Amino acid sequence: MVIQKIELENYRNYEKLELDIDSDTNIFHGENAQGKTNILESIYVACTTKSHKRSKDKEIIQFGKDEAHIRLYLQKKGINYKIDMHLRKNKRKAVAINGIPIKKASELLGIANIVFFSPEDLNIIKNGPSERRRFVDMELCQLDRVYLSDLTSYNKCLEERNKLLKDISINRSGDNSILDTLDIWDIQLISFGKKVIEARKKFINALNPIIDGIHGSLSGNKEKIELRYEPDVECDDFEAKLKSSRNTDLRYCTTSVGPHRDDINFILNTTDLRKFGSQGQQRTASLALKLSEIELVRTAVNDEPVLLLDDVLSELDSSRQHYLLNSIGGIQTLITCTGLDEFVKMRFKIDKVFNVVNGSVMEE
Ligand SMILES: Nc1ncnc2c1ncn2[C@@H]1O[C@H](COP(=O)(O)OP(=O)(O)O)[C@@H](O)[C@H]1O
Ligand SMILES: [Mg+2]
């Protein structure tokens, strides 16, 4: 896929923006707080309906305005698409593809595939399990509609079950009908939970050979890296464990067992990188993980994703910068940075350079 044009209206600090994007490498440079990340965010929102910063729609709409628009013109396998997103302050966003309104976000998935890379991604190994689950979920949801629907259902069941646990504790009612309802939620939770666990297992298995290859050439050594899925509970034990934790769950009004507590470990030879990795090792593994994502999307959708690099180069040392820039040839890339020094030093080929100043963008 290739993004040809972006149009924004009342999107964060852009009152109006129209940008023609090159099909190769685009650089957006400028001082801090000028609106570089906002451009990449708008693409992320148009392709996934959500902000990578987890901002709400009303935070994205320009201060003082009631609505915002994002329009993305893409080409995929020779076909042109226009994604039209209309963000409204107190209503759900409206999305249309080629002028036809869509009802489900998943309809975007077959069209728009992006890989977003921000400095926070380099902390994925150091951070808590929720960040690692989020990575897996974001990836799987982009690639697999069935997973998206199973995960959404699982989360809904979890929310309802937790709500019911609270109701029971408030009413102190152990009456049978309410406990029957809890049984029903348990069955649903187990059924969707097992699907989530199975899909995550498969995903990690598919990721392993890819990340190991990239990590090997990135670190220049023969250490073996392995992602290890650590499910909170195995499918076969889910029912029994949920049953035996029911009293605890009733006491704490929350569900203590299930894939919402999963983790993924990174093992280098035999070292647990989460706990014992040096910062350098953790960063190399995180970078390898992000680059694996490109490969994974490429094979899953049989097309090149668009790569969005938000200020990551300045976070990497020069050998990792080299590796990253060398490995992105042939795929459309949008890079934000404060200075252009790194590219000049590396004689990196840039196709379009934009200067971003206070919500306006000038091509250089
Ligand atoms: N809803 C909004 N309305 C108007 N301006 C906003 C909104 N949200 C953020 N901004 C402005 O956007 C700017 C930050 O943009 P950002 O893209 O993060 O900058 P950077 O160039 O550092 O990546 C700040 O000046 C901030 O005030
Ligand atoms: Mg930024």
PDB file of C-alpha atoms in Angstrom, residues 36-288:
ATOM      1  CA  LYS A  36       5.272  16.252  13.464  1.00  0.00           C
ATOM      2  CA  THR A  37       3.826  13.420  15.535  1.00  0.00           C
ATOM      3  CA  ASN A  38       0.311  14.718  14.878  1.00  0.00           C
ATOM      4  CA  ILE A  39       0.712  13.936  11.177  1.00  0.00           C
ATOM      5  CA  LEU A  40       1.766  10.342  11.844  1.00  0.00           C
ATOM      6  CA  GLU A  41      -0.954  10.007  14.465  1.00  0.00           C
ATOM      7  CA  SER A  42      -3.597  11.107  11.956  1.00  0.00           C
ATOM      8  CA  ILE A  43      -2.502   8.317   9.600  1.00  0.00           C
ATOM      9  CA  TYR A  44      -2.629   5.834  12.447  1.00  0.00           C
ATOM     10  CA  VAL A  45      -6.130   6.997  13.350  1.00  0.00           C
ATOM     11  CA  ALA A  46      -7.316   6.799   9.742  1.00  0.00           C
ATOM     12  CA  CYS A  47      -5.984   3.241   9.407  1.00  0.00           C
ATOM     13  CA  THR A  48      -7.015   1.826  12.785  1.00  0.00           C
ATOM     14  CA  THR A  49      -9.706   4.281  14.053  1.00  0.00           C
ATOM     15  CA  LYS A  50      -7.671   4.732  17.243  1.00  0.00           C
ATOM     16  CA  SER A  51      -4.820   6.963  18.345  1.00  0.00           C
ATOM     17  CA  HIS A  52      -1.486   5.308  19.141  1.00  0.00           C
ATOM     18  CA  LYS A  53      -1.416   7.624  22.167  1.00  0.00           C
ATOM     19  CA  ARG A  54      -4.809   6.291  23.210  1.00  0.00           C
ATOM     20  CA  SER A  55      -6.212   9.818  23.006  1.00  0.00           C
ATOM     21  CA  LYS A  56      -9.962  10.236  22.821  1.00  0.00           C
ATOM     22  CA  ASP A  57     -11.533  11.787  19.727  1.00  0.00           C
ATOM     23  CA  LYS A  58     -12.421  14.945  21.613  1.00  0.00           C
ATOM     24  CA  GLU A  59      -8.773  15.426  22.557  1.00  0.00           C
ATOM     25  CA  ILE A  60      -7.728  15.108  18.924  1.00  0.00           C
ATOM     26  CA  ILE A  61     -10.231  17.660  17.615  1.00  0.00           C
ATOM     27  CA  GLN A  62      -8.669  21.109  17.566  1.00  0.00           C
ATOM     28  CA  PHE A  63      -9.217  23.095  20.752  1.00  0.00           C
ATOM     29  CA  GLY A  64     -12.422  25.103  20.460  1.00  0.00           C
ATOM     30  CA  LYS A  65     -13.755  23.149  17.466  1.00  0.00           C
ATOM     31  CA  ASP A  66     -16.528  20.557  17.377  1.00  0.00           C
ATOM     32  CA  GLU A  67     -15.292  18.261  14.666  1.00  0.00           C
ATOM     33  CA  ALA A  68     -12.249  17.165  12.725  1.00  0.00           C
ATOM     34  CA  HIS A  69     -11.626  15.425   9.409  1.00  0.00           C
ATOM     35  CA  ILE A  70      -8.919  13.096   8.173  1.00  0.00           C
ATOM     36  CA  ARG A  71      -8.820  12.095   4.534  1.00  0.00           C
ATOM     37  CA  LEU A  72      -6.291   9.574   3.325  1.00  0.00           C
ATOM     38  CA  TYR A  73      -5.799   8.782  -0.348  1.00  0.00           C
ATOM     39  CA  LEU A  74      -4.177   5.385  -0.833  1.00  0.00           C
ATOM     40  CA  GLN A  75      -3.284   3.047  -3.571  1.00  0.00           C
ATOM     41  CA  LYS A  76      -3.205  -0.685  -2.989  1.00  0.00           C
ATOM     42  CA  LYS A  77      -2.450  -3.204  -5.709  1.00  0.00           C
ATOM     43  CA  GLY A  78      -3.373  -0.690  -8.380  1.00  0.00           C
ATOM     44  CA  ILE A  79      -6.682   0.304  -6.798  1.00  0.00           C
ATOM     45  CA  ASN A  80      -7.330   3.749  -5.352  1.00  0.00           C
ATOM     46  CA  TYR A  81      -9.004   4.171  -1.987  1.00  0.00           C
ATOM     47  CA  LYS A  82     -10.124   7.207  -0.090  1.00  0.00           C
ATOM     48  CA  ILE A  83     -10.580   6.849   3.649  1.00  0.00           C
ATOM     49  CA  ASP A  84     -12.719   9.582   5.079  1.00  0.00           C
ATOM     50  CA  MET A  85     -12.873   9.968   8.820  1.00  0.00           C
ATOM     51  CA  HIS A  86     -15.102  12.424  10.572  1.00  0.00           C
ATOM     52  CA  LEU A  87     -14.406  12.901  14.280  1.00  0.00           C
ATOM     53  CA  ARG A  88     -17.128  14.465  16.383  1.00  0.00           C
ATOM     54  CA  LYS A  89     -16.973  15.717  19.928  1.00  0.00           C
ATOM     55  CA  ASN A  90     -19.764  13.800  21.577  1.00  0.00           C
ATOM     56  CA  LYS A  91     -20.626  11.237  18.956  1.00  0.00           C
ATOM     57  CA  ARG A  92     -19.022   8.187  17.456  1.00  0.00           C
ATOM     58  CA  LYS A  93     -16.716   8.855  14.577  1.00  0.00           C
ATOM     59  CA  ALA A  94     -18.031   8.311  11.085  1.00  0.00           C
ATOM     60  CA  VAL A  95     -15.878   6.470   8.556  1.00  0.00           C
ATOM     61  CA  ALA A  96     -16.334   6.049   4.833  1.00  0.00           C
ATOM     62  CA  ILE A  97     -14.285   4.197   2.248  1.00  0.00           C
ATOM     63  CA  ASN A  98     -14.639   5.620  -1.251  1.00  0.00           C
ATOM     64  CA  GLY A  99     -17.679   7.545  -0.074  1.00  0.00           C
ATOM     65  CA  ILE A 100     -19.472   4.507   1.320  1.00  0.00           C
ATOM     66  CA  PRO A 101     -19.983   4.581   5.097  1.00  0.00           C
ATOM     67  CA  ILE A 102     -18.657   1.572   6.973  1.00  0.00           C
ATOM     68  CA  LYS A 103     -20.106   0.191  10.191  1.00  0.00           C
ATOM     69  CA  LYS A 104     -17.206  -1.771  11.564  1.00  0.00           C
ATOM     70  CA  ALA A 105     -13.624  -0.673  12.044  1.00  0.00           C
ATOM     71  CA  SER A 106     -12.555  -4.091  10.809  1.00  0.00           C
ATOM     72  CA  GLU A 107     -13.578  -3.108   7.283  1.00  0.00           C
ATOM     73  CA  LEU A 108     -10.503  -0.884   7.215  1.00  0.00           C
ATOM     74  CA  LEU A 109      -8.189  -3.743   8.012  1.00  0.00           C
ATOM     75  CA  GLY A 110      -8.026  -5.295   4.602  1.00  0.00           C
ATOM     76  CA  ILE A 111      -7.048  -1.980   3.080  1.00  0.00           C
ATOM     77  CA  ALA A 112      -4.766  -0.024   5.340  1.00  0.00           C
ATOM     78  CA  ASN A 113      -1.741  -1.640   6.951  1.00  0.00           C
ATOM     79  CA  ILE A 114       0.799   0.360   8.841  1.00  0.00           C
ATOM     80  CA  VAL A 115       3.638  -0.245  11.244  1.00  0.00           C
ATOM     81  CA  PHE A 116       4.102   2.557  13.747  1.00  0.00           C
ATOM     82  CA  PHE A 117       7.372   2.873  15.593  1.00  0.00           C
ATOM     83  CA  SER A 118       7.825   5.331  18.442  1.00  0.00           C
ATOM     84  CA  PRO A 119      10.512   5.701  21.128  1.00  0.00           C
ATOM     85  CA  GLU A 120       8.164   4.083  23.659  1.00  0.00           C
ATOM     86  CA  ASP A 121       8.350   0.880  21.624  1.00  0.00           C
ATOM     87  CA  LEU A 122      11.985   0.608  22.623  1.00  0.00           C
ATOM     88  CA  ASN A 123      10.815   0.150  26.210  1.00  0.00           C
ATOM     89  CA  ILE A 124       8.444  -2.693  25.472  1.00  0.00           C
ATOM     90  CA  ILE A 125      10.701  -5.236  27.174  1.00  0.00           C
ATOM     91  CA  LYS A 126      11.388  -3.058  30.185  1.00  0.00           C
ATOM     92  CA  ASN A 127       7.757  -2.036  30.689  1.00  0.00           C
ATOM     93  CA  GLY A 128       4.958  -4.008  32.302  1.00  0.00           C
ATOM     94  CA  PRO A 129       3.073  -6.945  30.754  1.00  0.00           C
ATOM     95  CA  SER A 130       0.181  -4.762  29.578  1.00  0.00           C
ATOM     96  CA  GLU A 131       2.448  -3.085  26.997  1.00  0.00           C
ATOM     97  CA  ARG A 132       3.535  -6.462  25.628  1.00  0.00           C
ATOM     98  CA  ARG A 133      -0.050  -7.698  25.474  1.00  0.00           C
ATOM     99  CA  ARG A 134      -0.989  -4.505  23.697  1.00  0.00           C
ATOM    100  CA  PHE A 135       1.685  -5.112  21.079  1.00  0.00           C
ATOM    101  CA  VAL A 136       0.404  -8.618  20.394  1.00  0.00           C
ATOM    102  CA  ASP A 137      -3.217  -7.466  20.355  1.00  0.00           C
ATOM    103  CA  MET A 138      -2.614  -4.491  18.067  1.00  0.00           C
ATOM    104  CA  GLU A 139      -0.741  -6.704  15.667  1.00  0.00           C
ATOM    105  CA  LEU A 140      -3.196  -9.572  15.704  1.00  0.00           C
ATOM    106  CA  CYS A 141      -6.180  -7.250  15.393  1.00  0.00           C
ATOM    107  CA  GLN A 142      -4.657  -5.705  12.271  1.00  0.00           C
ATOM    108  CA  LEU A 143      -4.004  -9.082  10.741  1.00  0.00           C
ATOM    109  CA  ASP A 144      -6.890 -11.219  11.852  1.00  0.00           C
ATOM    110  CA  ARG A 145     -10.533 -10.110  11.880  1.00  0.00           C
ATOM    111  CA  VAL A 146     -11.588 -13.211  13.783  1.00  0.00           C
ATOM    112  CA  TYR A 147      -9.142 -12.352  16.557  1.00  0.00           C
ATOM    113  CA  LEU A 148     -10.423  -8.782  16.676  1.00  0.00           C
ATOM    114  CA  SER A 149     -13.939 -10.057  17.163  1.00  0.00           C
ATOM    115  CA  ASP A 150     -12.945 -12.720  19.729  1.00  0.00           C
ATOM    116  CA  LEU A 151     -10.864 -10.271  21.738  1.00  0.00           C
ATOM    117  CA  THR A 152     -13.651  -7.687  21.702  1.00  0.00           C
ATOM    118  CA  SER A 153     -16.097 -10.317  22.936  1.00  0.00           C
ATOM    119  CA  TYR A 154     -13.672 -11.518  25.590  1.00  0.00           C
ATOM    120  CA  ASN A 155     -13.171  -7.980  26.887  1.00  0.00           C
ATOM    121  CA  LYS A 156     -16.908  -7.396  26.939  1.00  0.00           C
ATOM    122  CA  CYS A 157     -17.472 -10.589  28.955  1.00  0.00           C
ATOM    123  CA  LEU A 158     -14.697  -9.626  31.320  1.00  0.00           C
ATOM    124  CA  GLU A 159     -16.224  -6.220  31.884  1.00  0.00           C
ATOM    125  CA  GLU A 160     -19.694  -7.688  32.451  1.00  0.00           C
ATOM    126  CA  ARG A 161     -18.356 -10.346  34.781  1.00  0.00           C
ATOM    127  CA  ASN A 162     -16.469  -7.766  36.838  1.00  0.00           C
ATOM    128  CA  LYS A 163     -19.556  -5.569  36.965  1.00  0.00           C
ATOM    129  CA  LEU A 164     -21.591  -8.502  38.213  1.00  0.00           C
ATOM    130  CA  LEU A 165     -18.990  -9.338  40.866  1.00  0.00           C
ATOM    131  CA  LYS A 166     -19.346  -5.760  42.115  1.00  0.00           C
ATOM    132  CA  ASP A 167     -23.148  -5.941  42.066  1.00  0.00           C
ATOM    133  CA  ILE A 168     -23.038  -9.110  44.111  1.00  0.00           C
ATOM    134  CA  SER A 169     -20.717  -7.520  46.649  1.00  0.00           C
ATOM    135  CA  ILE A 170     -22.842  -4.362  46.935  1.00  0.00           C
ATOM    136  CA  ASN A 171     -26.094  -6.256  47.339  1.00  0.00           C
ATOM    137  CA  ARG A 172     -24.437  -8.930  49.413  1.00  0.00           C
ATOM    138  CA  SER A 173     -26.797 -11.210  47.668  1.00  0.00           C
ATOM    139  CA  GLY A 174     -25.751 -14.746  47.158  1.00  0.00           C
ATOM    140  CA  ASP A 175     -29.119 -15.509  45.635  1.00  0.00           C
ATOM    141  CA  ASN A 176     -29.109 -18.234  43.096  1.00  0.00           C
ATOM    142  CA  SER A 177     -30.351 -16.336  40.089  1.00  0.00           C
ATOM    143  CA  ILE A 178     -27.452 -13.896  40.223  1.00  0.00           C
ATOM    144  CA  LEU A 179     -24.973 -16.734  40.654  1.00  0.00           C
ATOM    145  CA  ASP A 180     -26.562 -18.426  37.637  1.00  0.00           C
ATOM    146  CA  THR A 181     -25.861 -15.281  35.659  1.00  0.00           C
ATOM    147  CA  LEU A 182     -22.252 -15.466  36.813  1.00  0.00           C
ATOM    148  CA  ASP A 183     -22.120 -19.053  35.534  1.00  0.00           C
ATOM    149  CA  ILE A 184     -23.291 -17.845  32.145  1.00  0.00           C
ATOM    150  CA  TRP A 185     -20.577 -15.174  31.975  1.00  0.00           C
ATOM    151  CA  ASP A 186     -18.004 -17.755  33.024  1.00  0.00           C
ATOM    152  CA  ILE A 187     -18.925 -20.008  30.105  1.00  0.00           C
ATOM    153  CA  GLN A 188     -18.659 -17.118  27.649  1.00  0.00           C
ATOM    154  CA  LEU A 189     -15.408 -15.870  29.151  1.00  0.00           C
ATOM    155  CA  ILE A 190     -13.842 -19.318  28.860  1.00  0.00           C
ATOM    156  CA  SER A 191     -15.059 -19.818  25.318  1.00  0.00           C
ATOM    157  CA  PHE A 192     -13.687 -16.506  23.957  1.00  0.00           C
ATOM    158  CA  GLY A 193     -10.654 -16.641  26.253  1.00  0.00           C
ATOM    159  CA  LYS A 194      -9.547 -19.966  24.785  1.00  0.00           C
ATOM    160  CA  LYS A 195      -9.701 -18.509  21.284  1.00  0.00           C
ATOM    161  CA  VAL A 196      -7.598 -15.544  22.374  1.00  0.00           C
ATOM    162  CA  ILE A 197      -5.020 -17.833  23.995  1.00  0.00           C
ATOM    163  CA  GLU A 198      -4.787 -20.095  20.939  1.00  0.00           C
ATOM    164  CA  ALA A 199      -4.359 -17.155  18.552  1.00  0.00           C
ATOM    165  CA  ARG A 200      -1.660 -15.565  20.705  1.00  0.00           C
ATOM    166  CA  LYS A 201       0.182 -18.883  20.883  1.00  0.00           C
ATOM    167  CA  LYS A 202       0.141 -19.194  17.105  1.00  0.00           C
ATOM    168  CA  PHE A 203       1.215 -15.583  16.663  1.00  0.00           C
ATOM    169  CA  ILE A 204       4.243 -15.941  18.939  1.00  0.00           C
ATOM    170  CA  ASN A 205       5.233 -19.150  17.147  1.00  0.00           C
ATOM    171  CA  ALA A 206       5.087 -17.399  13.778  1.00  0.00           C
ATOM    172  CA  LEU A 207       7.065 -14.458  15.106  1.00  0.00           C
ATOM    173  CA  ASN A 208       9.936 -16.496  16.521  1.00  0.00           C
ATOM    174  CA  PRO A 209      11.889 -17.472  13.405  1.00  0.00           C
ATOM    175  CA  ILE A 210      11.485 -13.935  12.015  1.00  0.00           C
ATOM    176  CA  ILE A 211      12.722 -12.105  15.098  1.00  0.00           C
ATOM    177  CA  ASP A 212      15.581 -14.532  15.576  1.00  0.00           C
ATOM    178  CA  GLY A 213      16.848 -13.906  12.039  1.00  0.00           C
ATOM    179  CA  ILE A 214      16.629 -10.132  12.345  1.00  0.00           C
ATOM    180  CA  HIS A 215      18.082 -10.086  15.822  1.00  0.00           C
ATOM    181  CA  GLY A 216      21.026 -12.202  14.685  1.00  0.00           C
ATOM    182  CA  SER A 217      22.028  -9.828  11.928  1.00  0.00           C
ATOM    183  CA  LEU A 218      21.279  -6.760  14.052  1.00  0.00           C
ATOM    184  CA  SER A 219      23.456  -7.826  16.968  1.00  0.00           C
ATOM    185  CA  GLY A 220      26.077  -9.454  14.779  1.00  0.00           C
ATOM    186  CA  ASN A 221      26.376 -12.438  17.061  1.00  0.00           C
ATOM    187  CA  LYS A 222      25.062 -15.913  17.339  1.00  0.00           C
ATOM    188  CA  GLU A 223      22.949 -15.533  20.419  1.00  0.00           C
ATOM    189  CA  LYS A 224      19.523 -16.956  20.007  1.00  0.00           C
ATOM    190  CA  ILE A 225      16.486 -14.905  20.870  1.00  0.00           C
ATOM    191  CA  GLU A 226      13.170 -16.451  21.617  1.00  0.00           C
ATOM    192  CA  LEU A 227       9.803 -15.012  22.470  1.00  0.00           C
ATOM    193  CA  ARG A 228       8.030 -17.138  24.984  1.00  0.00           C
ATOM    194  CA  TYR A 229       4.312 -16.831  25.460  1.00  0.00           C
ATOM    195  CA  GLU A 230       3.405 -16.950  29.134  1.00  0.00           C
ATOM    196  CA  PRO A 231      -0.338 -17.473  29.284  1.00  0.00           C
ATOM    197  CA  ASP A 232      -1.848 -16.752  32.676  1.00  0.00           C
ATOM    198  CA  VAL A 233      -3.750 -19.975  32.248  1.00  0.00           C
ATOM    199  CA  GLU A 234      -3.643 -22.807  29.698  1.00  0.00           C
ATOM    200  CA  CYS A 235      -6.839 -23.500  27.738  1.00  0.00           C
ATOM    201  CA  ASP A 236      -7.362 -26.863  29.404  1.00  0.00           C
ATOM    202  CA  ASP A 237      -7.120 -25.416  32.912  1.00  0.00           C
ATOM    203  CA  PHE A 238      -9.173 -22.279  32.356  1.00  0.00           C
ATOM    204  CA  GLU A 239     -12.487 -23.682  33.533  1.00  0.00           C
ATOM    205  CA  ALA A 240     -11.109 -25.315  36.672  1.00  0.00           C
ATOM    206  CA  LYS A 241      -9.006 -22.290  37.653  1.00  0.00           C
ATOM    207  CA  LEU A 242     -11.864 -19.858  37.119  1.00  0.00           C
ATOM    208  CA  LYS A 243     -14.063 -22.025  39.297  1.00  0.00           C
ATOM    209  CA  SER A 244     -11.525 -22.315  42.084  1.00  0.00           C
ATOM    210  CA  SER A 245     -10.819 -18.580  42.064  1.00  0.00           C
ATOM    211  CA  ARG A 246     -14.485 -17.612  42.254  1.00  0.00           C
ATOM    212  CA  ASN A 247     -14.428 -16.828  45.962  1.00  0.00           C
ATOM    213  CA  THR A 248     -11.347 -14.657  45.584  1.00  0.00           C
ATOM    214  CA  ASP A 249     -12.951 -12.946  42.597  1.00  0.00           C
ATOM    215  CA  LEU A 250     -16.107 -12.286  44.619  1.00  0.00           C
ATOM    216  CA  ARG A 251     -14.051 -10.817  47.425  1.00  0.00           C
ATOM    217  CA  TYR A 252     -11.981  -8.512  45.202  1.00  0.00           C
ATOM    218  CA  CYS A 253     -14.716  -7.877  42.616  1.00  0.00           C
ATOM    219  CA  THR A 254     -12.379  -8.639  39.767  1.00  0.00           C
ATOM    220  CA  THR A 255     -11.503 -11.581  37.565  1.00  0.00           C
ATOM    221  CA  SER A 256      -8.148 -12.952  38.632  1.00  0.00           C
ATOM    222  CA  VAL A 257      -7.637 -15.613  35.950  1.00  0.00           C
ATOM    223  CA  GLY A 258      -7.509 -15.305  32.168  1.00  0.00           C
ATOM    224  CA  PRO A 259      -5.635 -14.035  29.130  1.00  0.00           C
ATOM    225  CA  HIS A 260      -6.050 -10.423  30.283  1.00  0.00           C
ATOM    226  CA  ARG A 261      -3.128 -11.307  32.561  1.00  0.00           C
ATOM    227  CA  ASP A 262      -0.887 -12.920  29.954  1.00  0.00           C
ATOM    228  CA  ASP A 263       2.713 -11.947  29.380  1.00  0.00           C
ATOM    229  CA  ILE A 264       5.377 -12.503  26.758  1.00  0.00           C
ATOM    230  CA  ASN A 265       8.946 -13.123  27.732  1.00  0.00           C
ATOM    231  CA  PHE A 266      12.087 -12.416  25.725  1.00  0.00           C
ATOM    232  CA  ILE A 267      14.799 -14.988  26.230  1.00  0.00           C
ATOM    233  CA  LEU A 268      18.323 -14.342  24.968  1.00  0.00           C
ATOM    234  CA  ASN A 269      20.157 -17.665  25.125  1.00  0.00           C
ATOM    235  CA  THR A 270      18.977 -18.392  28.632  1.00  0.00           C
ATOM    236  CA  THR A 271      18.632 -14.856  29.977  1.00  0.00           C
ATOM    237  CA  ASP A 272      15.258 -13.351  30.800  1.00  0.00           C
ATOM    238  CA  LEU A 273      15.673  -9.986  29.063  1.00  0.00           C
ATOM    239  CA  ARG A 274      12.764  -8.432  30.956  1.00  0.00           C
ATOM    240  CA  LYS A 275      14.566  -8.840  34.248  1.00  0.00           C
ATOM    241  CA  PHE A 276      18.240  -9.185  33.436  1.00  0.00           C
ATOM    242  CA  GLY A 277      18.779  -7.622  30.003  1.00  0.00           C
ATOM    243  CA  SER A 278      21.043  -4.608  29.739  1.00  0.00           C
ATOM    244  CA  GLN A 279      19.482  -1.510  28.220  1.00  0.00           C
ATOM    245  CA  GLY A 280      21.385  -2.178  24.993  1.00  0.00           C
ATOM    246  CA  GLN A 281      20.165  -5.771  24.792  1.00  0.00           C
ATOM    247  CA  GLN A 282      16.603  -4.703  25.496  1.00  0.00           C
ATOM    248  CA  ARG A 283      16.743  -2.039  22.788  1.00  0.00           C
ATOM    249  CA  THR A 284      18.220  -4.378  20.199  1.00  0.00           C
ATOM    250  CA  ALA A 285      15.506  -6.927  20.909  1.00  0.00           C
ATOM    251  CA  SER A 286      12.780  -4.256  20.759  1.00  0.00           C
ATOM    252  CA  LEU A 287      14.092  -2.995  17.435  1.00  0.00           C
ATOM    253  CA  ALA A 288      14.193  -6.552  16.106  1.00  0.00           C
TER     254      ALA A 288
END
